[in-house]
């Protein structure tokens, strides 16, 4: 179990030390109509960050946050030694904040736009769905349906701006929460 904790800490630090995180997540990304002022990251930086970020959201990965949450709770419950430095209440708050962030409804659904999307009656996506649409429909081209949704969302300038903003916001806030979780885990190692 400690091996998984060490891996989670290592991966969270690797994620938040990428140039994309350092250069672009602390500014408003991509809303400038003037190309000279465009603050959008280079595609290589985005892809590198996203490739690493998605590890935390994939159930088959060792650093999957829900798996790590279960391991932390099991470790605390089964620990024979008193764990003085670990704050389970703070961990729970951070983990629940992450769950809320992933499941919060996107602003995109608030716009009334005629967009015919297969298997979607409206545009009420969670931020996790926005992440998957952008990642698997644009950056990796792995999913035909997500590609179709990505193209529809990108075809309207207002929606595309919200779409990008919410995507980058999730990357930023999620990365910060992964890092905060890793800092809490260091008290267990």
PDB file of C-alpha atoms in Angstrom, residues 15-83:
ATOM      1  CA  UNK A  15       2.057  16.509 -13.113  1.00  0.00           C
ATOM      2  CA  UNK A  16       2.263  19.868 -11.395  1.00  0.00           C
ATOM      3  CA  UNK A  17       5.857  20.464 -12.449  1.00  0.00           C
ATOM      4  CA  UNK A  18       5.128  20.234 -16.175  1.00  0.00           C
ATOM      5  CA  UNK A  19       5.679  23.406 -18.200  1.00  0.00           C
ATOM      6  CA  UNK A  20       1.976  23.540 -19.093  1.00  0.00           C
ATOM      7  CA  UNK A  21       1.083  23.763 -15.422  1.00  0.00           C
ATOM      8  CA  UNK A  22       3.755  26.331 -14.620  1.00  0.00           C
ATOM      9  CA  UNK A  23       3.149  28.571 -17.635  1.00  0.00           C
ATOM     10  CA  UNK A  24      -0.556  28.438 -18.369  1.00  0.00           C
ATOM     11  CA  UNK A  25      -2.712  27.387 -15.478  1.00  0.00           C
ATOM     12  CA  UNK A  26      -2.332  30.602 -13.522  1.00  0.00           C
ATOM     13  CA  UNK A  27      -3.708  32.823 -16.289  1.00  0.00           C
ATOM     14  CA  UNK A  28      -6.926  33.094 -18.266  1.00  0.00           C
ATOM     15  CA  UNK A  29      -6.296  30.778 -21.168  1.00  0.00           C
ATOM     16  CA  UNK A  30      -7.337  31.310 -24.730  1.00  0.00           C
ATOM     17  CA  UNK A  31      -9.891  34.116 -24.571  1.00  0.00           C
ATOM     18  CA  UNK A  32      -7.873  36.736 -26.417  1.00  0.00           C
ATOM     19  CA  UNK A  33      -9.193  37.641 -29.880  1.00  0.00           C
ATOM     20  CA  UNK A  34      -5.752  39.093 -30.651  1.00  0.00           C
ATOM     21  CA  UNK A  35      -3.398  36.263 -31.701  1.00  0.00           C
ATOM     22  CA  UNK A  36      -0.412  38.202 -30.365  1.00  0.00           C
ATOM     23  CA  UNK A  37      -1.967  38.118 -26.902  1.00  0.00           C
ATOM     24  CA  UNK A  38      -3.186  34.536 -27.183  1.00  0.00           C
ATOM     25  CA  UNK A  39      -2.223  32.680 -24.039  1.00  0.00           C
ATOM     26  CA  UNK A  40      -3.158  29.221 -25.292  1.00  0.00           C
ATOM     27  CA  UNK A  41      -0.575  26.553 -24.578  1.00  0.00           C
ATOM     28  CA  UNK A  42       1.369  24.765 -27.257  1.00  0.00           C
ATOM     29  CA  UNK A  43      -0.308  21.491 -28.210  1.00  0.00           C
ATOM     30  CA  UNK A  44       2.709  19.461 -27.042  1.00  0.00           C
ATOM     31  CA  UNK A  45       2.508  21.027 -23.586  1.00  0.00           C
ATOM     32  CA  UNK A  46      -1.219  20.397 -23.367  1.00  0.00           C
ATOM     33  CA  UNK A  47      -0.929  16.803 -24.582  1.00  0.00           C
ATOM     34  CA  UNK A  48       1.879  16.046 -22.140  1.00  0.00           C
ATOM     35  CA  UNK A  49      -0.098  17.439 -19.219  1.00  0.00           C
ATOM     36  CA  UNK A  50      -3.359  15.744 -20.246  1.00  0.00           C
ATOM     37  CA  UNK A  51      -1.659  12.387 -20.795  1.00  0.00           C
ATOM     38  CA  UNK A  52      -0.358  12.583 -17.262  1.00  0.00           C
ATOM     39  CA  UNK A  53      -3.560  14.097 -15.785  1.00  0.00           C
ATOM     40  CA  UNK A  54      -5.827  11.374 -17.144  1.00  0.00           C
ATOM     41  CA  UNK A  55      -3.913   8.723 -15.167  1.00  0.00           C
ATOM     42  CA  UNK A  56      -5.628  10.046 -12.062  1.00  0.00           C
ATOM     43  CA  UNK A  57      -9.055   9.550 -13.663  1.00  0.00           C
ATOM     44  CA  UNK A  58      -8.604   6.118 -15.254  1.00  0.00           C
ATOM     45  CA  UNK A  59      -9.895   3.183 -13.182  1.00  0.00           C
ATOM     46  CA  UNK A  60      -7.200   0.867 -14.563  1.00  0.00           C
ATOM     47  CA  UNK A  61      -4.327   3.072 -13.368  1.00  0.00           C
ATOM     48  CA  UNK A  62      -2.507   2.636 -10.059  1.00  0.00           C
ATOM     49  CA  UNK A  63      -2.918   6.354  -9.220  1.00  0.00           C
ATOM     50  CA  UNK A  64      -6.679   6.443  -9.925  1.00  0.00           C
ATOM     51  CA  UNK A  65      -7.979   8.851  -7.267  1.00  0.00           C
ATOM     52  CA  UNK A  66     -10.941   6.711  -6.222  1.00  0.00           C
ATOM     53  CA  UNK A  67      -8.621   3.729  -5.740  1.00  0.00           C
ATOM     54  CA  UNK A  68      -6.172   5.851  -3.748  1.00  0.00           C
ATOM     55  CA  UNK A  69      -9.024   7.183  -1.614  1.00  0.00           C
ATOM     56  CA  UNK A  70     -10.059   3.609  -0.781  1.00  0.00           C
ATOM     57  CA  UNK A  71      -6.445   2.667   0.015  1.00  0.00           C
ATOM     58  CA  UNK A  72      -6.028   5.676   2.310  1.00  0.00           C
ATOM     59  CA  UNK A  73      -9.212   4.833   4.195  1.00  0.00           C
ATOM     60  CA  UNK A  74      -8.250   1.155   4.460  1.00  0.00           C
ATOM     61  CA  UNK A  75      -4.762   2.040   5.645  1.00  0.00           C
ATOM     62  CA  UNK A  76      -6.117   4.381   8.325  1.00  0.00           C
ATOM     63  CA  UNK A  77      -8.714   1.846   9.451  1.00  0.00           C
ATOM     64  CA  UNK A  78      -6.247  -1.061   9.618  1.00  0.00           C
ATOM     65  CA  UNK A  79      -3.296   0.847  11.005  1.00  0.00           C
ATOM     66  CA  UNK A  80      -2.043  -0.564  14.263  1.00  0.00           C
ATOM     67  CA  UNK A  81      -0.056   2.578  14.919  1.00  0.00           C
ATOM     68  CA  UNK A  82      -1.676   5.867  15.705  1.00  0.00           C
ATOM     69  CA  UNK A  83      -1.327   8.196  12.740  1.00  0.00           C
TER      70      UNK A  83
END
